[in-house]
């Protein structure tokens, strides 16, 4: 049985993203779709003393409607301000040095696009925590579809001879409305994730922060166990619809 997950390369994704990555045999970064500048592709949150603080990538204005793999990072020095904000809010966490190293190395070596930076950060978090799932970019795969969004996903699954496509719950509505998985050979199921609590600075636990928040507090040796502690048996489309 072969399971595939396909996700856009998110900026500093939450723990559930790494749960999805860890739960499959092949993981594909869907990087050749249009960038949405007001989305998790370009921003995410960490906990601050007064609640969540948004971290945002600087994105160049041109081209105006780029694919994620084509969207250029702005040459404004936003990286310096971003690192200062992360340091101000996570700097006292016991494993902040790991996060700082990941961010600095990613900014220095990833290249000039949103996709390359986001993927570099995700790869480095996976590497230090021991997530070994093979990862690919859809822009490298030459798998195209003239049909629906579901059709493109199914064709990528067929590329890997996958039996199962594991999706985040948030995609349930469009995947079931389009109906292509119901009529195909690839089974559709959904990640069932219960965000685990973990140590944090600044009082009561705040969930669904960027994964670097957890990594800074629990460290790379405990990060994967923390991620896996929230994974529950996958859900069917009907179970998601009735939950």
PDB file of C-alpha atoms in Angstrom:
ATOM      1  CA  UNK A   1       0.000   0.000   0.000  1.00  0.00           C
ATOM      2  CA  UNK A   2       1.421   3.366  -1.055  1.00  0.00           C
ATOM      3  CA  UNK A   3       0.171   6.655   0.364  1.00  0.00           C
ATOM      4  CA  UNK A   4       0.831  10.118  -1.072  1.00  0.00           C
ATOM      5  CA  UNK A   5       0.239  13.614   0.290  1.00  0.00           C
ATOM      6  CA  UNK A   6       0.376  16.792  -1.795  1.00  0.00           C
ATOM      7  CA  UNK A   7       0.609  20.243  -0.234  1.00  0.00           C
ATOM      8  CA  UNK A   8       1.611  23.733  -1.204  1.00  0.00           C
ATOM      9  CA  UNK A   9       4.939  24.723   0.416  1.00  0.00           C
ATOM     10  CA  UNK A  10       3.778  26.690   3.441  1.00  0.00           C
ATOM     11  CA  UNK A  11       5.898  29.299   5.209  1.00  0.00           C
ATOM     12  CA  UNK A  12       6.875  27.955   8.661  1.00  0.00           C
ATOM     13  CA  UNK A  13       4.049  25.380   8.741  1.00  0.00           C
ATOM     14  CA  UNK A  14       2.306  24.106  11.864  1.00  0.00           C
ATOM     15  CA  UNK A  15       2.795  20.687  13.483  1.00  0.00           C
ATOM     16  CA  UNK A  16      -0.022  19.128  11.430  1.00  0.00           C
ATOM     17  CA  UNK A  17       1.941  19.752   8.222  1.00  0.00           C
ATOM     18  CA  UNK A  18       4.791  17.642   9.580  1.00  0.00           C
ATOM     19  CA  UNK A  19       2.306  15.012  10.744  1.00  0.00           C
ATOM     20  CA  UNK A  20       1.080  14.751   7.162  1.00  0.00           C
ATOM     21  CA  UNK A  21       4.648  14.607   5.870  1.00  0.00           C
ATOM     22  CA  UNK A  22       5.523  11.846   8.349  1.00  0.00           C
ATOM     23  CA  UNK A  23       2.391   9.791   7.601  1.00  0.00           C
ATOM     24  CA  UNK A  24       2.950   9.057   3.908  1.00  0.00           C
ATOM     25  CA  UNK A  25       5.326   7.223   1.591  1.00  0.00           C
ATOM     26  CA  UNK A  26       5.764  10.152  -0.799  1.00  0.00           C
ATOM     27  CA  UNK A  27       5.187  13.866  -0.230  1.00  0.00           C
ATOM     28  CA  UNK A  28       4.809  16.358  -3.070  1.00  0.00           C
ATOM     29  CA  UNK A  29       5.201  20.113  -2.743  1.00  0.00           C
ATOM     30  CA  UNK A  30       2.536  21.573  -5.031  1.00  0.00           C
ATOM     31  CA  UNK A  31       4.641  24.542  -6.057  1.00  0.00           C
ATOM     32  CA  UNK A  32       3.370  25.190  -9.601  1.00  0.00           C
ATOM     33  CA  UNK A  33       0.034  26.734  -8.630  1.00  0.00           C
ATOM     34  CA  UNK A  34      -0.682  30.421  -8.222  1.00  0.00           C
ATOM     35  CA  UNK A  35       0.674  32.172  -5.161  1.00  0.00           C
ATOM     36  CA  UNK A  36      -1.840  33.786  -2.825  1.00  0.00           C
ATOM     37  CA  UNK A  37       0.050  36.541  -1.035  1.00  0.00           C
ATOM     38  CA  UNK A  38      -2.425  36.728   1.866  1.00  0.00           C
ATOM     39  CA  UNK A  39      -2.139  33.035   2.770  1.00  0.00           C
ATOM     40  CA  UNK A  40      -0.059  30.572   4.752  1.00  0.00           C
ATOM     41  CA  UNK A  41       2.274  30.430   1.749  1.00  0.00           C
ATOM     42  CA  UNK A  42       3.771  33.738   2.868  1.00  0.00           C
ATOM     43  CA  UNK A  43       3.008  34.112   6.563  1.00  0.00           C
ATOM     44  CA  UNK A  44       2.584  32.260   9.834  1.00  0.00           C
ATOM     45  CA  UNK A  45       2.480  32.860  13.585  1.00  0.00           C
ATOM     46  CA  UNK A  46       4.542  32.332  16.705  1.00  0.00           C
ATOM     47  CA  UNK A  47       3.497  33.017  20.277  1.00  0.00           C
ATOM     48  CA  UNK A  48       4.422  36.330  21.840  1.00  0.00           C
ATOM     49  CA  UNK A  49       3.868  37.776  25.324  1.00  0.00           C
ATOM     50  CA  UNK A  50       0.473  39.161  24.305  1.00  0.00           C
ATOM     51  CA  UNK A  51      -0.675  36.400  21.983  1.00  0.00           C
ATOM     52  CA  UNK A  52       0.146  35.262  18.430  1.00  0.00           C
ATOM     53  CA  UNK A  53       2.534  37.376  16.356  1.00  0.00           C
ATOM     54  CA  UNK A  54       2.431  37.218  12.555  1.00  0.00           C
ATOM     55  CA  UNK A  55       5.628  36.628  10.614  1.00  0.00           C
ATOM     56  CA  UNK A  56       5.498  37.517   6.924  1.00  0.00           C
ATOM     57  CA  UNK A  57       7.729  36.980   3.921  1.00  0.00           C
ATOM     58  CA  UNK A  58       8.610  39.910   1.706  1.00  0.00           C
ATOM     59  CA  UNK A  59       7.385  39.095  -1.802  1.00  0.00           C
ATOM     60  CA  UNK A  60       8.353  41.031  -4.937  1.00  0.00           C
ATOM     61  CA  UNK A  61       5.538  42.807  -6.755  1.00  0.00           C
ATOM     62  CA  UNK A  62       6.388  41.318 -10.133  1.00  0.00           C
ATOM     63  CA  UNK A  63       5.199  39.165 -11.688  1.00  0.00           C
ATOM     64  CA  UNK A  64       1.764  40.152 -10.417  1.00  0.00           C
ATOM     65  CA  UNK A  65       0.203  36.662 -10.347  1.00  0.00           C
ATOM     66  CA  UNK A  66       3.139  34.253 -10.156  1.00  0.00           C
ATOM     67  CA  UNK A  67       3.217  30.547  -9.486  1.00  0.00           C
ATOM     68  CA  UNK A  68       4.685  29.731  -6.084  1.00  0.00           C
ATOM     69  CA  UNK A  69       7.812  28.363  -7.750  1.00  0.00           C
ATOM     70  CA  UNK A  70       8.210  31.616  -9.711  1.00  0.00           C
ATOM     71  CA  UNK A  71       7.337  34.160  -6.994  1.00  0.00           C
ATOM     72  CA  UNK A  72      10.444  36.146  -6.097  1.00  0.00           C
ATOM     73  CA  UNK A  73      11.345  37.192  -2.586  1.00  0.00           C
ATOM     74  CA  UNK A  74      11.576  40.941  -2.111  1.00  0.00           C
ATOM     75  CA  UNK A  75      15.075  42.406  -1.904  1.00  0.00           C
ATOM     76  CA  UNK A  76      14.198  44.578   1.089  1.00  0.00           C
ATOM     77  CA  UNK A  77      16.164  42.892   3.845  1.00  0.00           C
ATOM     78  CA  UNK A  78      12.952  41.580   5.429  1.00  0.00           C
ATOM     79  CA  UNK A  79      14.941  38.608   6.681  1.00  0.00           C
ATOM     80  CA  UNK A  80      16.744  40.759   9.247  1.00  0.00           C
ATOM     81  CA  UNK A  81      13.530  42.095  10.754  1.00  0.00           C
ATOM     82  CA  UNK A  82      11.931  38.644  10.708  1.00  0.00           C
ATOM     83  CA  UNK A  83      14.862  37.094  12.577  1.00  0.00           C
ATOM     84  CA  UNK A  84      14.767  39.908  15.127  1.00  0.00           C
ATOM     85  CA  UNK A  85      11.070  39.235  15.774  1.00  0.00           C
ATOM     86  CA  UNK A  86      11.654  35.495  16.130  1.00  0.00           C
ATOM     87  CA  UNK A  87      14.573  36.101  18.487  1.00  0.00           C
ATOM     88  CA  UNK A  88      12.603  38.580  20.604  1.00  0.00           C
ATOM     89  CA  UNK A  89       9.818  36.049  21.164  1.00  0.00           C
ATOM     90  CA  UNK A  90      11.554  32.662  21.097  1.00  0.00           C
ATOM     91  CA  UNK A  91      15.083  33.616  22.095  1.00  0.00           C
ATOM     92  CA  UNK A  92      14.691  32.364  25.686  1.00  0.00           C
ATOM     93  CA  UNK A  93      13.359  28.961  24.641  1.00  0.00           C
ATOM     94  CA  UNK A  94      15.827  26.164  25.477  1.00  0.00           C
ATOM     95  CA  UNK A  95      16.417  25.058  21.881  1.00  0.00           C
ATOM     96  CA  UNK A  96      16.204  28.392  20.123  1.00  0.00           C
ATOM     97  CA  UNK A  97      19.680  27.892  18.659  1.00  0.00           C
ATOM     98  CA  UNK A  98      18.298  25.090  16.467  1.00  0.00           C
ATOM     99  CA  UNK A  99      15.578  27.342  15.071  1.00  0.00           C
ATOM    100  CA  UNK A 100      17.981  30.230  14.579  1.00  0.00           C
ATOM    101  CA  UNK A 101      20.397  28.009  12.641  1.00  0.00           C
ATOM    102  CA  UNK A 102      17.607  26.647  10.408  1.00  0.00           C
ATOM    103  CA  UNK A 103      16.334  30.104   9.541  1.00  0.00           C
ATOM    104  CA  UNK A 104      19.770  31.621   8.936  1.00  0.00           C
ATOM    105  CA  UNK A 105      20.924  28.748   6.729  1.00  0.00           C
ATOM    106  CA  UNK A 106      17.656  28.785   4.777  1.00  0.00           C
ATOM    107  CA  UNK A 107      17.877  32.521   4.127  1.00  0.00           C
ATOM    108  CA  UNK A 108      21.494  32.195   3.043  1.00  0.00           C
ATOM    109  CA  UNK A 109      21.241  29.159   0.751  1.00  0.00           C
ATOM    110  CA  UNK A 110      17.665  28.606  -0.436  1.00  0.00           C
ATOM    111  CA  UNK A 111      17.575  30.854  -3.489  1.00  0.00           C
ATOM    112  CA  UNK A 112      15.333  33.730  -4.445  1.00  0.00           C
ATOM    113  CA  UNK A 113      11.804  32.294  -4.616  1.00  0.00           C
ATOM    114  CA  UNK A 114       9.024  31.748  -2.095  1.00  0.00           C
ATOM    115  CA  UNK A 115       8.933  28.031  -2.910  1.00  0.00           C
ATOM    116  CA  UNK A 116      12.673  27.518  -2.513  1.00  0.00           C
ATOM    117  CA  UNK A 117      12.765  29.261   0.881  1.00  0.00           C
ATOM    118  CA  UNK A 118       9.679  27.528   2.266  1.00  0.00           C
ATOM    119  CA  UNK A 119      10.861  24.122   1.097  1.00  0.00           C
ATOM    120  CA  UNK A 120      14.354  24.726   2.491  1.00  0.00           C
ATOM    121  CA  UNK A 121      12.917  25.474   5.944  1.00  0.00           C
ATOM    122  CA  UNK A 122      10.608  22.444   5.834  1.00  0.00           C
ATOM    123  CA  UNK A 123      13.456  20.199   4.677  1.00  0.00           C
ATOM    124  CA  UNK A 124      15.762  21.381   7.453  1.00  0.00           C
ATOM    125  CA  UNK A 125      13.124  20.853  10.151  1.00  0.00           C
ATOM    126  CA  UNK A 126      12.465  17.377   8.758  1.00  0.00           C
ATOM    127  CA  UNK A 127      16.160  16.565   8.691  1.00  0.00           C
ATOM    128  CA  UNK A 128      16.965  17.634  12.253  1.00  0.00           C
ATOM    129  CA  UNK A 129      13.925  15.807  13.624  1.00  0.00           C
ATOM    130  CA  UNK A 130      14.335  12.571  11.670  1.00  0.00           C
ATOM    131  CA  UNK A 131      11.430  12.731   9.192  1.00  0.00           C
ATOM    132  CA  UNK A 132      12.763  10.808   6.192  1.00  0.00           C
ATOM    133  CA  UNK A 133       9.774  10.761   3.825  1.00  0.00           C
ATOM    134  CA  UNK A 134      10.933  11.365   0.220  1.00  0.00           C
ATOM    135  CA  UNK A 135       9.888  14.810  -0.995  1.00  0.00           C
ATOM    136  CA  UNK A 136       9.336  16.120  -4.506  1.00  0.00           C
ATOM    137  CA  UNK A 137       8.275  19.320  -6.295  1.00  0.00           C
ATOM    138  CA  UNK A 138       5.328  19.146  -8.659  1.00  0.00           C
ATOM    139  CA  UNK A 139       7.119  21.645 -10.908  1.00  0.00           C
ATOM    140  CA  UNK A 140       9.795  18.994 -11.519  1.00  0.00           C
ATOM    141  CA  UNK A 141       7.396  16.132 -12.211  1.00  0.00           C
ATOM    142  CA  UNK A 142       5.873  17.189 -15.550  1.00  0.00           C
ATOM    143  CA  UNK A 143       2.476  15.896 -14.442  1.00  0.00           C
ATOM    144  CA  UNK A 144      -0.188  18.128 -15.921  1.00  0.00           C
ATOM    145  CA  UNK A 145      -3.978  17.945 -15.902  1.00  0.00           C
ATOM    146  CA  UNK A 146      -6.565  19.684 -18.027  1.00  0.00           C
ATOM    147  CA  UNK A 147      -9.319  18.727 -15.593  1.00  0.00           C
ATOM    148  CA  UNK A 148     -10.251  19.698 -12.057  1.00  0.00           C
ATOM    149  CA  UNK A 149      -7.970  20.275  -9.082  1.00  0.00           C
ATOM    150  CA  UNK A 150      -8.779  16.730  -7.975  1.00  0.00           C
ATOM    151  CA  UNK A 151      -7.753  15.427 -11.381  1.00  0.00           C
ATOM    152  CA  UNK A 152      -4.277  16.899 -10.992  1.00  0.00           C
ATOM    153  CA  UNK A 153      -3.908  15.296  -7.557  1.00  0.00           C
ATOM    154  CA  UNK A 154      -5.067  11.935  -8.876  1.00  0.00           C
ATOM    155  CA  UNK A 155      -2.549  12.088 -11.724  1.00  0.00           C
ATOM    156  CA  UNK A 156       0.251  12.760  -9.232  1.00  0.00           C
ATOM    157  CA  UNK A 157      -0.937   9.799  -7.143  1.00  0.00           C
ATOM    158  CA  UNK A 158      -0.915   7.621 -10.278  1.00  0.00           C
ATOM    159  CA  UNK A 159       2.657   8.769 -10.953  1.00  0.00           C
ATOM    160  CA  UNK A 160       3.628   6.964  -7.720  1.00  0.00           C
ATOM    161  CA  UNK A 161       1.187   4.037  -8.244  1.00  0.00           C
ATOM    162  CA  UNK A 162      -0.399   5.158  -4.986  1.00  0.00           C
ATOM    163  CA  UNK A 163      -3.377   3.358  -3.477  1.00  0.00           C
ATOM    164  CA  UNK A 164      -4.268   6.206  -1.095  1.00  0.00           C
ATOM    165  CA  UNK A 165      -4.228   9.989  -1.080  1.00  0.00           C
ATOM    166  CA  UNK A 166      -3.989  11.494   2.416  1.00  0.00           C
ATOM    167  CA  UNK A 167      -5.403  15.014   2.517  1.00  0.00           C
ATOM    168  CA  UNK A 168      -5.743  17.716   5.150  1.00  0.00           C
ATOM    169  CA  UNK A 169      -9.317  18.025   6.376  1.00  0.00           C
ATOM    170  CA  UNK A 170      -9.591  21.550   4.998  1.00  0.00           C
ATOM    171  CA  UNK A 171      -9.673  20.213   1.424  1.00  0.00           C
ATOM    172  CA  UNK A 172     -12.659  17.937   2.094  1.00  0.00           C
ATOM    173  CA  UNK A 173     -15.362  20.043   0.466  1.00  0.00           C
ATOM    174  CA  UNK A 174     -13.808  20.607  -2.935  1.00  0.00           C
ATOM    175  CA  UNK A 175     -12.373  17.078  -3.145  1.00  0.00           C
ATOM    176  CA  UNK A 176     -15.754  15.483  -2.493  1.00  0.00           C
ATOM    177  CA  UNK A 177     -17.753  17.979  -4.559  1.00  0.00           C
ATOM    178  CA  UNK A 178     -15.635  17.307  -7.632  1.00  0.00           C
ATOM    179  CA  UNK A 179     -16.223  13.579  -7.101  1.00  0.00           C
ATOM    180  CA  UNK A 180     -13.227  12.271  -9.017  1.00  0.00           C
ATOM    181  CA  UNK A 181     -11.762  10.314  -6.120  1.00  0.00           C
ATOM    182  CA  UNK A 182     -15.084   8.514  -5.610  1.00  0.00           C
ATOM    183  CA  UNK A 183     -14.893   7.199  -9.174  1.00  0.00           C
ATOM    184  CA  UNK A 184     -11.195   6.378  -9.258  1.00  0.00           C
ATOM    185  CA  UNK A 185      -8.776   3.749  -8.054  1.00  0.00           C
ATOM    186  CA  UNK A 186      -7.054   5.986  -5.489  1.00  0.00           C
ATOM    187  CA  UNK A 187      -8.701   5.953  -2.072  1.00  0.00           C
ATOM    188  CA  UNK A 188      -9.253   9.335  -0.434  1.00  0.00           C
ATOM    189  CA  UNK A 189      -8.732   9.750   3.315  1.00  0.00           C
ATOM    190  CA  UNK A 190      -8.045  12.641   5.638  1.00  0.00           C
ATOM    191  CA  UNK A 191      -5.435  13.378   8.264  1.00  0.00           C
ATOM    192  CA  UNK A 192      -6.979  13.203  11.722  1.00  0.00           C
ATOM    193  CA  UNK A 193      -4.824  15.423  13.897  1.00  0.00           C
ATOM    194  CA  UNK A 194      -5.323  16.568  17.468  1.00  0.00           C
ATOM    195  CA  UNK A 195      -2.782  19.311  18.138  1.00  0.00           C
ATOM    196  CA  UNK A 196      -0.717  18.240  21.185  1.00  0.00           C
ATOM    197  CA  UNK A 197       0.195  20.748  23.889  1.00  0.00           C
ATOM    198  CA  UNK A 198       3.852  21.501  24.525  1.00  0.00           C
ATOM    199  CA  UNK A 199       5.902  23.876  26.674  1.00  0.00           C
ATOM    200  CA  UNK A 200       5.770  27.542  25.686  1.00  0.00           C
ATOM    201  CA  UNK A 201       6.878  30.867  27.050  1.00  0.00           C
ATOM    202  CA  UNK A 202       4.376  33.521  28.109  1.00  0.00           C
ATOM    203  CA  UNK A 203       1.738  31.603  30.036  1.00  0.00           C
ATOM    204  CA  UNK A 204      -1.090  29.407  28.775  1.00  0.00           C
ATOM    205  CA  UNK A 205      -0.553  27.149  25.765  1.00  0.00           C
ATOM    206  CA  UNK A 206      -1.443  28.549  22.346  1.00  0.00           C
ATOM    207  CA  UNK A 207      -1.980  25.914  19.642  1.00  0.00           C
ATOM    208  CA  UNK A 208      -1.561  26.039  15.864  1.00  0.00           C
ATOM    209  CA  UNK A 209       1.549  28.193  15.931  1.00  0.00           C
ATOM    210  CA  UNK A 210       4.377  27.718  13.422  1.00  0.00           C
ATOM    211  CA  UNK A 211       6.260  24.496  14.127  1.00  0.00           C
ATOM    212  CA  UNK A 212       9.418  26.448  14.988  1.00  0.00           C
ATOM    213  CA  UNK A 213       7.571  27.488  18.159  1.00  0.00           C
ATOM    214  CA  UNK A 214       7.412  23.852  19.275  1.00  0.00           C
ATOM    215  CA  UNK A 215      10.899  23.052  17.980  1.00  0.00           C
ATOM    216  CA  UNK A 216      12.443  25.891  19.981  1.00  0.00           C
ATOM    217  CA  UNK A 217      10.856  24.561  23.163  1.00  0.00           C
ATOM    218  CA  UNK A 218      11.119  20.762  22.896  1.00  0.00           C
ATOM    219  CA  UNK A 219      14.199  20.426  20.672  1.00  0.00           C
ATOM    220  CA  UNK A 220      14.885  18.213  17.651  1.00  0.00           C
ATOM    221  CA  UNK A 221      15.135  14.964  19.630  1.00  0.00           C
ATOM    222  CA  UNK A 222      11.594  15.285  21.000  1.00  0.00           C
ATOM    223  CA  UNK A 223       9.998  17.089  18.045  1.00  0.00           C
ATOM    224  CA  UNK A 224       8.960  14.013  16.043  1.00  0.00           C
ATOM    225  CA  UNK A 225       7.494  12.258  19.087  1.00  0.00           C
ATOM    226  CA  UNK A 226       5.482  15.410  19.754  1.00  0.00           C
ATOM    227  CA  UNK A 227       4.246  15.532  16.152  1.00  0.00           C
ATOM    228  CA  UNK A 228       3.267  11.851  16.193  1.00  0.00           C
ATOM    229  CA  UNK A 229       1.444  12.140  19.509  1.00  0.00           C
ATOM    230  CA  UNK A 230      -1.310  14.112  17.769  1.00  0.00           C
ATOM    231  CA  UNK A 231      -1.897  11.677  14.891  1.00  0.00           C
ATOM    232  CA  UNK A 232      -5.149   9.694  15.088  1.00  0.00           C
ATOM    233  CA  UNK A 233      -6.535   7.060  12.686  1.00  0.00           C
ATOM    234  CA  UNK A 234      -7.240   8.633   9.307  1.00  0.00           C
ATOM    235  CA  UNK A 235     -10.814   9.619   8.474  1.00  0.00           C
ATOM    236  CA  UNK A 236     -12.948   8.782   5.474  1.00  0.00           C
ATOM    237  CA  UNK A 237     -14.754  11.486   3.535  1.00  0.00           C
ATOM    238  CA  UNK A 238     -18.044  10.461   5.169  1.00  0.00           C
ATOM    239  CA  UNK A 239     -16.513  10.636   8.639  1.00  0.00           C
ATOM    240  CA  UNK A 240     -15.255  14.159   7.992  1.00  0.00           C
ATOM    241  CA  UNK A 241     -18.647  15.222   6.644  1.00  0.00           C
ATOM    242  CA  UNK A 242     -20.468  14.014   9.756  1.00  0.00           C
ATOM    243  CA  UNK A 243     -17.925  15.107  12.358  1.00  0.00           C
TER     244      UNK A 243
END
